[in-house]
Amino acid sequence: MSEQTRIAGWTVLLALLVLAPLAITSGRWIEFMELTLFVAVLGQGWNILGGFGGQYSFGHALFFGTGAYIQALLQFKLGWSPWATLWFAIAGGVLVGAFVGYLSFRYGLRGSYFALITLAFAEAFHVLSRSLVAVTEGGRGVALDLNLDPDRALTTFQFNFGGDFLKAYGFYYTILVILMLAYAATWWMEHTRFGAQLVAVRENEDAAEALGIDAFRVKLGAICLSAAITAAAGVYYTQKFLFIDPGIAYGPTKSVEALFAPIIGGLGTVLGPLVGALFLHGLGEFAKETIGLVWEDRPGLDLILFGVVLILVLAFLPRGLVGLLDLAWRRLSGAAPAARKGKADA
Amino acid sequence: MDGAAATAVPSAGLLPFGDKMEFLGIDLPSYSWATVFGSAISGVFLGAVYALVALGLTLIYGVLHIINFAHGSLLMLAMFAVYFLWKLLGIDPYVAMLIVVPGGFLFGYGLQRLIIGQSSHGRDEIILLVTLGIAIVIENAALFAFSADERLVQVPYDMDGIDLGVTYAVYPELAALGGSLLITLLLWLFMTRTDTGKAIRAVAKERRGARLVGINVDHIFAISFGIGTACVAAAASLLAATYPVHPQFGYLFVLIAFTIVVLGGMGSFVGALVGGFIIGITEQLGRLYLGESLGLITISAIFILILLFRPTGLFGQRVR
C-alpha cells in the first residue's frame, strides 16, 4: 500500500468514526461503539509494549486500574475537578509503569517471566486496593456522586444529564478523542527513531544492543507510553460509569481484554487493535443476537468465542486480521507484492 | 476468586490477646505460641494441596518449557467433573479419582497434541498465549454451562478428624496431605524407573538429541501434558470435599501454583513440594497477622521478589 492510499484510508476511517452518530441514532449501538472504541484504546496501550516491543504483559489492568482509581479517589476524597485529576491519573499510571518496568527490565525478565511478573504486580495491587480500606474504600469500591445539573455537565465531566447532544454522544466523542490521541501517538512512535529501536529490540534484543541500542531505556520508554494510554482508558471508565472497585480495576478481566484486540487485529500495527476490537465486539454482539436468542443469553458466551478466535488467529494468521486485509488489498489492486517490510507494515 | 480464599483450612483458637500494633490502618495483633504453631500446621495442610497443583505445572514446564496458563481452568474443570460424579451418580470424591485421573490424562494429551502443539509453531510466547486462550474458553464455557454458583461436594465425614492439640485436622485435610506426598513419590518413581519416564527426562534435557535416538518427541510432549493434567485431576478429587467449586475457581490457585513453581525452581518436583509448604505456611501466618484480605499480599510479594532476585528458584537449574 502506498503512502497516499494509506493516508486516504486513515482519513476515510476517521471521517466514518466522527460522523457515525449521524447514522447511529439508537442508544444501544452508540453504547456498543463506545465499548468497542474503549477496548481499542486499551488494546493500543497493550500493543505498544506487546506488539511493537514484544514484551507480553499479562497484567495491564495495573495501569488501567491505577488510572481509574486515581481519577475516582481524587474527586471522591479531595473533591478535585475531574479535568484536573485526569492528569494525575495518567501520571500515576506512567509512574506505576516506570516502577514495574524498571524492576523487570533491570533484572532482565523476558518472555514468560515478564508475563508472570506483570500478573503478580496486578494481583498485588488487587489485594492492596481491597485491603487498604482507609485509602481505597476497600472492596465496596468508590462511587462518585451523580451530577443532575445539566449546566454542570461539562465541568463535572458527566454527560448523563447534559443537553440532548451531550447526553447522547458526549461519551462517544470523549472516547473517540482519546482513541485519536492514542493512535496518533502510536503512529508517531512508529515513525520515530525510538519506534525503530523498539522493533529492533523485539526482533532480537542482543543484536539490537550490539548495534548500540540501549534496550533497557527503549523498553522503559515503551512501558511508560503504554501505561499512559491504558491509564487514559481507566480515566474514561471512571467518568463513564462513576464507579470503580478492586475487581474491575485490577482483576484479570481488563488484562485479558487488553491483549485480545491487538493480537487478533494484528500485533505491532497501528490499526490492529481497532480492527481487532471492531471484529471481536461485532462477533460478540452477533452471537448474542443468534446463539443468545436460541439458548438464554448467559454470561460467558462472547468470551468463549474470543478465546477460540484468539487460538485460531495464533495458529493461522500470524499477522492478524490486518495482515489478512493487507493481503486481500494486494490481490484486489493487482499490485505486485511489495518487498516485505515485516510486521510493522500496514 | 475470593470464595476459594475465604474457605481456606479452618484453624482453631485464633483469638488475639495482648498489645495491638497498627500498620496502614490495619491492626497487627500478637498471638500465643500455640496459635501461631496451629496456624502453621494448617499452613502445612494447605501447602500440600498447593503442592499437588504445582506438581503438574512444574512437570509441564520442565519438559515443554511451557508456562501453562490453562492449568487453573483444568483444575476447575476436574473439580466440576468430581462434583457431577458425586451429584448425579453418587460417587465418593476420593473414589472418583479412578475416573478423573485417567480422564484428565486423556484430556491433557489431546489438548497438547491437537491444539497447543498445532497452533503454537513452537514459539514460547505463542504457546503462552494459546494456553491463555484455552483457559478463557474453558472458564467461560463453565460459566455458560454451570453459571457462577458455588457448588460443594458433601461427604458425611467432612467434619470428623483428629485433634492435634494446637489445631484440629479433618480427614479431607489429612487425605490431601497424604495424597500429595504419595503422588510426588509415584511421580518420582515413574520418572526414574520407567522407560517412558526416562524418555520424558531425555526430552526435557535435550530435545534434538532425544529425537535423534528415536524418541517421538511430540508424543512425549503430549504424555507430559497429560500427566500434568492427571495431577491436577487428582488434586481436584482431594480438594472437592473442602473447597466449593465455581468457574473462576482456578484463577487464585493458578497464581499460587505459579508462585510455588517459580519459588521451588521451574521443573523441580522437590521444589514444588517444598515451595507448596512454604507458601501454605506463609499464607496462613499472613492471614493470621495481616487479616484475611491483606494476608494474601504475602504470596504476591514472594512471587515478585523471587522473580526479580532468584528466577531459578530454590531448586531450579536453568532459566530461559
XYZ file of C-alpha atoms in Angstrom:
666
model
C 0.000 0.000 0.000
C 1.450 3.316 -0.967
C 1.741 6.179 1.481
C -1.066 8.077 -0.310
C -3.571 5.222 -0.188
C -2.734 4.703 3.418
C -3.338 8.352 4.339
C -6.548 8.308 2.294
C -7.631 5.169 4.130
C -6.974 6.738 7.515
C -8.894 9.890 6.549
C -11.919 7.886 5.426
C -11.850 5.770 8.602
C -11.566 8.835 10.806
C -14.388 10.600 8.960
C -16.561 7.498 9.377
C -15.934 7.401 13.116
C -16.553 11.141 13.547
C -19.749 11.061 11.503
C -21.004 7.712 12.822
C -23.543 9.329 15.219
C -25.357 10.781 12.178
C -26.193 7.246 11.113
C -26.439 5.632 14.540
C -29.359 7.006 16.471
C -30.115 4.063 18.734
C -28.603 4.405 22.182
C -27.728 0.743 22.242
C -25.482 0.964 19.205
C -23.781 4.104 20.498
C -23.049 2.131 23.677
C -21.683 -0.640 21.501
C -19.401 1.774 19.640
C -18.246 3.341 22.925
C -17.335 -0.074 24.306
C -15.565 -1.046 21.094
C -13.503 2.142 20.977
C -12.710 1.770 24.685
C -11.338 -1.720 24.029
C -9.458 -0.368 21.008
C -7.740 2.201 23.272
C -6.988 -0.435 25.913
C -5.632 -2.649 23.138
C -3.405 0.050 21.713
C -1.908 0.538 25.165
C -1.029 -3.163 25.264
C 0.080 -3.156 21.627
C 2.813 -0.570 22.183
C 4.566 -2.756 24.711
C 3.447 -6.187 23.471
C 3.092 -5.685 19.734
C 5.872 -3.212 18.959
C 8.091 -4.118 21.894
C 7.492 -7.879 22.093
C 7.053 -7.723 25.900
C 3.831 -9.607 26.602
C 2.185 -8.232 29.701
C -0.477 -10.312 31.441
C -1.216 -7.598 33.955
C -2.148 -4.471 32.039
C -5.009 -3.977 34.491
C -2.259 -2.447 36.649
C -2.248 0.711 34.564
C -5.958 0.726 33.798
C -6.825 0.286 37.455
C -4.339 2.884 38.665
C -5.692 5.473 36.233
C -9.286 4.663 37.135
C -8.643 4.682 40.895
C -6.700 7.961 40.946
C -9.365 9.608 38.818
C -12.061 8.397 41.214
C -10.270 8.927 44.525
C -9.039 12.479 43.959
C -12.608 13.516 43.166
C -14.142 11.431 45.918
C -11.733 12.246 48.737
C -10.460 15.704 47.834
C -13.275 16.989 45.680
C -10.993 17.942 42.793
C -12.295 18.712 39.342
C -12.178 15.665 37.041
C -10.340 17.796 34.483
C -7.533 18.287 36.996
C -7.479 14.723 38.312
C -7.085 13.162 34.893
C -3.510 14.424 34.569
C -2.659 12.880 37.906
C -4.384 9.651 36.886
C -2.330 9.373 33.714
C 0.852 10.397 35.521
C 0.099 7.793 38.207
C -0.274 5.111 35.538
C 3.045 6.133 33.994
C 4.702 6.073 37.408
C 3.489 2.529 38.083
C 4.618 1.568 34.574
C 8.061 3.048 35.153
C 8.335 1.274 38.503
C 7.334 -2.156 37.215
C 9.327 -1.663 34.014
C 12.432 -0.518 35.877
C 12.412 -3.575 38.144
C 11.538 -6.123 35.459
C 13.879 -4.869 32.771
C 16.740 -4.056 35.145
C 16.629 -7.653 36.358
C 16.422 -8.927 32.790
C 12.991 -10.588 32.887
C 11.928 -11.613 29.407
C 9.187 -13.651 27.752
C 7.179 -15.781 30.164
C 8.906 -14.271 33.178
C 7.824 -10.769 32.202
C 4.258 -12.016 31.731
C 4.358 -13.577 35.193
C 5.736 -10.538 36.985
C 3.136 -8.196 35.481
C 0.480 -10.666 36.577
C 1.996 -10.759 40.067
C 2.045 -6.960 40.323
C -1.556 -6.717 39.150
C -2.554 -9.227 41.820
C -0.551 -7.350 44.469
C -2.385 -4.121 43.569
C -5.648 -6.068 43.595
C -5.033 -7.255 47.163
C -3.841 -3.802 48.293
C -6.814 -1.983 46.796
C -9.110 -4.433 48.572
C -7.273 -4.235 51.893
C -6.166 -0.625 52.391
C -9.676 0.471 53.210
C -8.539 3.830 54.583
C -7.150 4.798 51.178
C -9.292 2.978 48.618
C -12.572 2.279 50.429
C -11.745 -1.421 50.090
C -13.971 -3.989 48.410
C -17.013 -1.679 48.474
C -15.388 0.380 45.741
C -15.616 4.103 45.078
C -18.910 5.513 43.789
C -18.842 9.107 42.559
C -21.789 11.443 43.040
C -24.057 11.672 40.049
C -24.405 15.208 38.731
C -28.024 16.069 37.889
C -27.433 19.682 36.839
C -27.295 19.994 33.007
C -25.275 23.220 33.232
C -22.503 21.481 35.118
C -22.314 18.503 32.751
C -19.102 19.775 31.187
C -17.338 20.891 34.369
C -18.128 17.625 36.144
C -17.194 15.568 33.053
C -20.521 13.747 33.389
C -22.756 13.840 30.359
C -25.628 11.679 31.644
C -27.854 14.683 32.361
C -26.341 17.164 29.912
C -28.162 18.634 26.914
C -29.581 16.384 24.189
C -26.345 16.168 22.268
C -24.060 15.615 25.259
C -26.395 13.055 26.771
C -26.450 11.004 23.582
C -22.960 11.439 22.190
C -20.788 13.020 24.899
C -19.009 9.837 25.915
C -18.767 8.581 22.348
C -16.781 11.651 21.357
C -14.757 11.505 24.576
C -13.518 8.005 23.822
C -13.063 8.929 20.147
C -10.782 11.829 21.118
C -8.794 9.548 23.451
C -8.579 6.988 20.648
C -7.356 9.569 18.134
C -4.701 10.847 20.525
C -3.557 7.327 21.384
C -3.427 6.217 17.762
C -1.671 9.404 16.673
C 0.916 8.831 19.405
C 1.392 5.247 18.252
C 1.666 6.296 14.596
C 4.158 8.979 15.549
C 6.128 6.492 17.636
C 6.255 4.024 14.771
C 7.865 6.663 12.547
C 10.484 7.840 15.005
C 13.907 6.513 15.749
C 12.523 5.285 19.072
C 9.905 3.143 17.324
C 12.502 1.591 15.056
C 14.687 0.821 18.050
C 11.753 -0.750 19.866
C 11.029 -3.060 16.938
C 14.726 -3.918 16.755
C 14.663 -4.893 20.444
C 11.586 -7.040 19.809
C 13.178 -8.873 16.906
C 16.484 -9.553 18.619
C 17.438 -7.846 21.831
C 21.057 -8.974 21.840
C 21.601 -7.904 18.245
C 19.973 -4.548 18.972
C 22.277 -3.992 21.921
C 25.246 -4.912 19.779
C 24.211 -2.078 17.447
C 24.387 0.321 20.358
C 20.685 0.475 21.234
C 20.050 0.834 24.950
C 17.394 -1.878 25.182
C 16.630 -1.089 28.820
C 15.803 2.545 28.075
C 13.805 1.685 24.964
C 11.673 -0.862 26.822
C 11.207 1.524 29.722
C 10.020 4.222 27.313
C 7.590 1.753 25.743
C 6.071 0.660 29.056
C 5.585 4.311 30.089
C 3.779 5.244 26.866
C 1.795 2.018 27.072
C 0.812 2.765 30.670
C -0.205 6.345 29.820
C -2.659 5.176 27.144
C -4.023 2.398 29.341
C -4.464 4.796 32.278
C -6.360 7.177 29.982
C -8.764 4.302 29.291
C -9.125 3.994 33.071
C -9.992 7.694 33.359
C -12.679 7.215 30.727
C -14.065 4.195 32.551
C -14.390 6.073 35.846
C -16.119 9.051 34.233
C -18.463 6.876 32.222
C -19.548 4.500 34.978
C -18.798 6.694 38.047
C -17.751 3.574 39.911
C -14.622 1.516 40.400
C -13.814 -1.406 42.673
C -10.792 -3.691 43.135
C -12.160 -6.473 40.910
C -12.922 -4.182 37.981
C -9.707 -2.211 38.363
C -7.100 -4.886 38.971
C -8.886 -8.180 38.253
C -7.795 -10.355 35.327
C -10.626 -9.271 33.004
C -9.116 -5.976 31.880
C -5.664 -7.506 31.424
C -7.156 -10.108 29.129
C -9.383 -7.626 27.294
C -6.323 -5.502 26.565
C -4.453 -8.247 24.752
C -7.274 -9.773 22.695
C -7.808 -6.875 20.303
C -4.191 -6.254 19.241
C -3.327 -9.948 18.810
C -6.407 -10.666 16.760
C -6.217 -7.390 14.850
C -2.507 -7.548 14.170
C 0.415 -7.234 16.572
C 2.667 -4.248 16.127
C 0.394 -2.428 13.690
C -1.232 0.926 14.433
C -4.592 -0.169 13.061
C -4.571 -3.682 14.561
C -6.234 -3.005 17.942
C -9.099 -1.062 16.321
C -9.709 -3.760 13.702
C -9.497 -6.416 16.392
C -11.894 -4.575 18.705
C -14.441 -3.993 15.930
C -14.258 -7.619 14.841
C -14.468 -9.096 18.339
C -17.270 -6.930 19.623
C -19.153 -7.249 16.364
C -18.849 -11.007 16.753
C -19.927 -10.814 20.412
C -22.999 -8.770 19.503
C -23.809 -11.137 16.631
C -23.516 -14.137 18.952
C -25.894 -12.511 21.444
C -28.439 -11.973 18.664
C -28.202 -15.506 17.308
C -26.942 -18.124 19.741
C -28.048 -15.993 22.686
C -31.592 -15.952 21.356
C -31.747 -19.688 20.826
C -30.397 -20.502 24.268
C -30.705 -17.983 27.030
C -28.395 -15.001 26.951
C -25.976 -16.166 29.599
C -22.621 -14.649 30.546
C -19.514 -16.205 29.071
C -20.698 -16.705 25.511
C -18.749 -13.825 23.955
C -15.546 -14.737 25.796
C -15.750 -18.356 24.622
C -15.803 -17.042 21.055
C -12.995 -14.549 21.729
C -10.806 -17.342 23.088
C -11.486 -19.564 20.094
C -10.752 -16.696 17.692
C -7.539 -15.943 19.596
C -6.296 -19.521 19.189
C -7.312 -19.623 15.504
C -5.537 -16.340 14.776
C -2.396 -17.510 16.585
C -2.493 -20.739 14.579
C -3.296 -19.422 11.128
C -2.861 -15.629 10.948
C 0.456 -14.602 12.475
C -0.085 -11.046 11.208
C -3.670 -10.894 12.425
C -6.685 -9.530 10.584
C -4.707 -6.517 9.359
C -2.318 -8.903 7.656
C -5.285 -10.606 6.031
C -6.735 -7.277 4.866
C -3.351 -6.258 3.539
C -3.110 -9.476 1.536
C -6.634 -9.048 0.197
C -5.883 -5.456 -0.799
C -2.798 -6.540 -2.726
C -4.734 -9.257 -4.534
C -7.551 -6.864 -5.421
C -5.406 -3.967 -6.556
C -3.288 -6.393 -8.530
C -0.189 -4.730 -7.194
C 2.930 -6.820 -7.233
C 3.711 -7.937 -3.700
C 5.976 -5.207 -2.398
C 9.207 -6.040 -0.674
C 8.262 -7.454 2.712
C 8.785 -4.977 5.464
C 7.886 -7.331 8.279
C 5.233 -6.999 10.890
C 5.312 -3.228 11.110
C 3.969 -2.968 7.557
C 0.293 -1.942 7.221
C -11.801 -15.923 43.379
C -12.343 -14.821 46.915
C -14.551 -17.819 47.544
C -11.550 -20.097 47.454
C -9.592 -17.866 49.774
C -12.335 -17.434 52.313
C -12.940 -21.137 52.730
C -9.320 -21.958 53.464
C -8.450 -24.503 56.078
C -10.325 -23.851 59.293
C -7.980 -23.220 62.153
C -8.826 -23.180 65.812
C -8.032 -20.726 68.571
C -7.295 -17.540 66.660
C -8.267 -15.224 69.487
C -5.771 -12.408 69.736
C -4.603 -11.058 73.040
C -2.070 -8.553 74.281
C -0.955 -5.342 72.558
C -2.070 -4.342 69.116
C 0.194 -2.776 66.567
C -1.113 -0.687 63.711
C 0.088 -0.804 60.132
C -1.579 1.367 57.477
C -4.812 1.292 59.413
C -4.735 -2.463 59.917
C -4.324 -3.946 63.378
C -1.440 -6.319 63.785
C -2.374 -8.479 66.764
C 0.016 -10.572 68.774
C -0.747 -14.241 69.394
C 0.204 -17.038 71.720
C 2.811 -19.539 70.605
C 0.209 -22.290 70.324
C -1.976 -20.220 68.000
C 0.927 -19.418 65.720
C 2.012 -23.054 65.687
C -1.530 -24.228 64.997
C -1.791 -21.771 62.166
C 1.491 -23.005 60.716
C 0.178 -26.584 60.828
C -2.934 -25.582 58.895
C -0.450 -23.988 56.516
C 1.189 -27.380 56.009
C -2.173 -28.922 55.036
C -2.948 -26.030 52.728
C 0.552 -26.246 51.290
C 0.120 -29.929 50.466
C -2.856 -29.084 48.292
C -0.998 -26.244 46.616
C 1.976 -28.537 46.019
C -0.234 -31.021 44.232
C -1.491 -28.380 41.817
C 2.042 -27.079 41.355
C 3.437 -30.570 40.625
C 1.562 -30.838 37.344
C 2.576 -27.331 36.388
C 6.246 -27.902 37.122
C 6.294 -31.176 35.173
C 4.826 -29.457 32.107
C 7.286 -26.617 32.425
C 10.256 -28.902 32.961
C 9.593 -30.840 29.771
C 7.879 -28.448 27.400
C 9.131 -25.134 28.806
C 5.527 -24.016 28.691
C 4.013 -21.799 31.325
C 0.621 -23.412 31.202
C -1.947 -20.709 31.892
C -4.743 -23.225 31.384
C -3.670 -25.139 34.491
C -6.120 -23.441 36.835
C -9.022 -23.856 34.473
C -8.170 -27.559 34.090
C -8.303 -27.860 37.880
C -11.690 -26.177 37.887
C -12.931 -28.481 35.130
C -11.774 -31.571 37.025
C -13.497 -30.276 40.185
C -16.737 -29.934 38.239
C -16.266 -33.498 36.976
C -15.810 -34.723 40.548
C -18.831 -32.706 41.666
C -21.144 -34.082 38.995
C -19.915 -37.650 39.509
C -20.943 -37.237 43.128
C -24.165 -35.332 42.474
C -25.520 -37.465 39.627
C -24.019 -40.899 40.281
C -23.329 -40.670 43.999
C -19.645 -41.459 43.588
C -17.466 -40.520 46.560
C -14.961 -37.790 45.547
C -11.982 -39.948 46.532
C -13.249 -42.898 44.512
C -13.865 -40.518 41.619
C -10.089 -40.254 41.322
C -10.168 -43.584 39.474
C -12.199 -41.891 36.768
C -10.948 -38.304 36.662
C -7.240 -39.105 36.692
C -7.303 -41.222 33.501
C -9.815 -38.756 32.079
C -7.507 -35.859 32.883
C -4.593 -37.646 31.252
C -6.507 -38.194 28.019
C -7.813 -34.624 28.016
C -4.347 -33.174 28.553
C -2.807 -35.478 25.967
C -5.365 -34.378 23.396
C -5.052 -30.729 24.301
C -1.303 -30.689 23.696
C -1.377 -32.954 20.645
C -4.336 -31.401 18.849
C -4.387 -27.756 19.934
C -1.279 -26.393 21.638
C 1.263 -28.288 19.554
C -0.556 -27.487 16.311
C -1.178 -23.798 16.821
C 1.933 -22.560 18.558
C 4.547 -23.012 15.806
C 6.964 -23.998 18.567
C 7.370 -20.399 19.780
C 7.319 -19.903 23.543
C 5.390 -16.639 23.599
C 2.732 -18.061 21.261
C 2.370 -21.137 23.500
C 1.813 -18.787 26.434
C -0.992 -17.015 24.574
C -2.542 -20.263 23.307
C -2.764 -21.655 26.833
C -4.285 -18.348 27.953
C -6.843 -18.674 25.146
C -7.646 -22.226 26.261
C -8.053 -21.039 29.856
C -10.503 -18.360 28.770
C -12.523 -20.774 26.648
C -12.735 -23.399 29.417
C -13.530 -20.876 32.142
C -16.285 -19.191 30.185
C -17.691 -22.455 28.882
C -18.066 -23.475 32.532
C -19.653 -20.111 33.315
C -22.021 -20.509 30.391
C -22.959 -24.074 31.251
C -22.972 -24.073 35.055
C -23.449 -20.340 35.954
C -21.335 -18.644 38.612
C -22.902 -20.560 41.547
C -20.649 -22.230 44.072
C -21.048 -25.983 44.440
C -19.662 -28.178 47.192
C -19.447 -31.948 47.427
C -20.795 -33.041 50.799
C -19.231 -36.080 52.357
C -20.522 -37.488 55.684
C -17.049 -37.379 57.240
C -16.019 -33.821 56.313
C -16.044 -32.602 59.900
C -14.503 -35.685 61.504
C -10.832 -35.681 62.210
C -8.169 -35.822 64.855
C -7.220 -33.268 67.460
C -3.586 -32.238 67.151
C -3.650 -30.160 70.323
C -2.901 -26.818 68.718
C -5.252 -27.341 65.806
C -7.881 -29.736 64.610
C -7.205 -31.638 61.394
C -10.194 -33.001 59.487
C -9.921 -36.121 57.358
C -10.120 -34.306 53.992
C -7.060 -32.271 55.034
C -5.180 -35.362 56.107
C -6.140 -37.077 52.857
C -4.830 -34.111 50.871
C -1.520 -34.181 52.730
C -1.110 -37.939 52.368
C -2.298 -37.867 48.771
C 0.105 -35.187 47.663
C 3.086 -36.901 49.289
C 2.083 -40.217 47.706
C 1.634 -38.671 44.258
C 5.007 -36.947 44.451
C 6.597 -40.283 45.300
C 4.765 -42.104 42.483
C 5.753 -39.410 40.012
C 9.366 -39.612 41.092
C 9.342 -43.411 40.737
C 7.725 -43.110 37.322
C 10.308 -40.621 36.123
C 13.301 -42.602 37.336
C 12.211 -46.241 36.913
C 10.149 -46.480 33.724
C 11.207 -46.175 30.088
C 8.587 -43.504 29.427
C 9.835 -41.551 32.434
C 13.376 -41.755 31.156
C 12.243 -40.648 27.703
C 10.484 -37.659 29.272
C 13.659 -36.696 31.093
C 15.675 -37.135 27.924
C 13.352 -34.811 26.030
C 13.451 -32.299 28.874
C 17.238 -32.236 28.805
C 17.955 -32.338 25.085
C 15.110 -32.208 22.608
C 17.110 -32.755 19.444
C 19.272 -35.486 20.892
C 16.177 -37.336 22.064
C 14.699 -37.100 18.581
C 17.918 -38.428 17.096
C 17.886 -41.563 19.247
C 14.369 -42.320 18.065
C 12.130 -40.842 20.758
C 8.848 -39.499 19.413
C 9.118 -36.015 20.866
C 5.570 -34.890 20.055
C 4.219 -37.999 21.773
C 6.389 -37.367 24.843
C 5.268 -33.725 24.962
C 1.655 -34.803 24.932
C 2.296 -37.511 27.546
C 3.902 -34.939 29.856
C 0.995 -32.584 29.380
C -1.351 -35.485 30.059
C 0.444 -36.424 33.283
C 0.405 -32.775 34.371
C -3.331 -32.667 33.801
C -3.775 -36.003 35.599
C -2.010 -34.477 38.638
C -4.462 -31.607 38.584
C -7.344 -34.083 38.358
C -6.009 -35.936 41.402
C -5.742 -32.609 43.203
C -9.348 -31.885 42.253
C -10.676 -35.032 43.909
C -8.603 -34.347 47.042
C -9.889 -30.762 47.170
C -13.525 -31.443 46.361
C -14.674 -32.066 49.930
C -13.168 -28.824 51.295
C -13.463 -26.239 48.517
C -16.680 -25.222 46.767
C -16.119 -25.065 43.004
C -17.210 -22.244 40.668
C -15.988 -21.209 37.196
C -13.394 -18.704 38.457
C -12.043 -21.172 40.986
C -8.833 -21.814 39.090
C -7.565 -18.243 38.961
C -6.405 -17.943 42.558
C -4.931 -21.427 42.507
C -3.040 -20.866 39.309
C -1.460 -17.693 40.681
C -0.392 -19.558 43.794
C 0.802 -22.525 41.737
C 2.945 -20.208 39.579
C 4.442 -18.727 42.732
C 5.276 -22.193 44.040
C 6.744 -23.371 40.770
C 8.951 -20.301 40.469
C 9.886 -20.462 44.155
C 10.738 -24.147 44.051
C 12.502 -23.889 40.720
C 10.797 -24.480 37.394
C 10.761 -28.199 36.647
C 11.743 -29.434 40.118
C 9.404 -31.905 41.900
C 11.046 -31.468 45.289
C 10.912 -27.735 44.712
C 7.172 -27.888 44.084
C 6.631 -29.825 47.303
C 8.852 -27.612 49.464
C 7.556 -24.474 47.745
C 4.000 -25.601 48.388
C 4.646 -25.962 52.101
C 6.462 -22.618 52.305
C 3.617 -20.804 50.546
C 0.940 -22.613 52.553
C 2.559 -21.706 55.874
C 3.316 -18.137 54.767
C -0.253 -17.642 53.649
C -1.709 -18.912 56.935
C 0.637 -16.776 59.014
C -0.022 -13.820 56.708
C -3.744 -14.241 57.263
C -3.218 -14.515 60.998
C -1.185 -11.335 61.265
C -2.435 -9.186 58.386
C -6.043 -10.351 58.170
C -7.985 -12.448 55.673
C -7.682 -9.943 52.854
C -4.254 -8.346 53.171
C -2.706 -11.681 54.165
C -2.743 -12.723 50.528
C -0.225 -9.976 49.741
C 2.482 -12.263 51.125
C 2.043 -14.550 48.112
C 2.354 -11.770 45.533
C 5.313 -10.347 47.437
C 7.170 -13.665 47.454
C 6.356 -14.126 43.780
C 7.730 -10.722 42.790
C 10.852 -10.989 44.937
C 11.718 -14.486 43.683
C 11.167 -13.483 40.046
C 13.440 -10.489 40.469
C 16.213 -11.864 42.621
C 16.287 -15.610 42.110
C 14.355 -16.628 38.985
C 15.927 -20.107 39.142
C 14.138 -20.649 42.447
C 15.367 -22.776 45.328
C 15.988 -25.997 43.432
C 15.989 -24.908 39.795
C 18.895 -25.319 37.452
C 18.231 -23.372 34.317
C 16.485 -20.209 33.294
C 15.063 -19.423 29.945
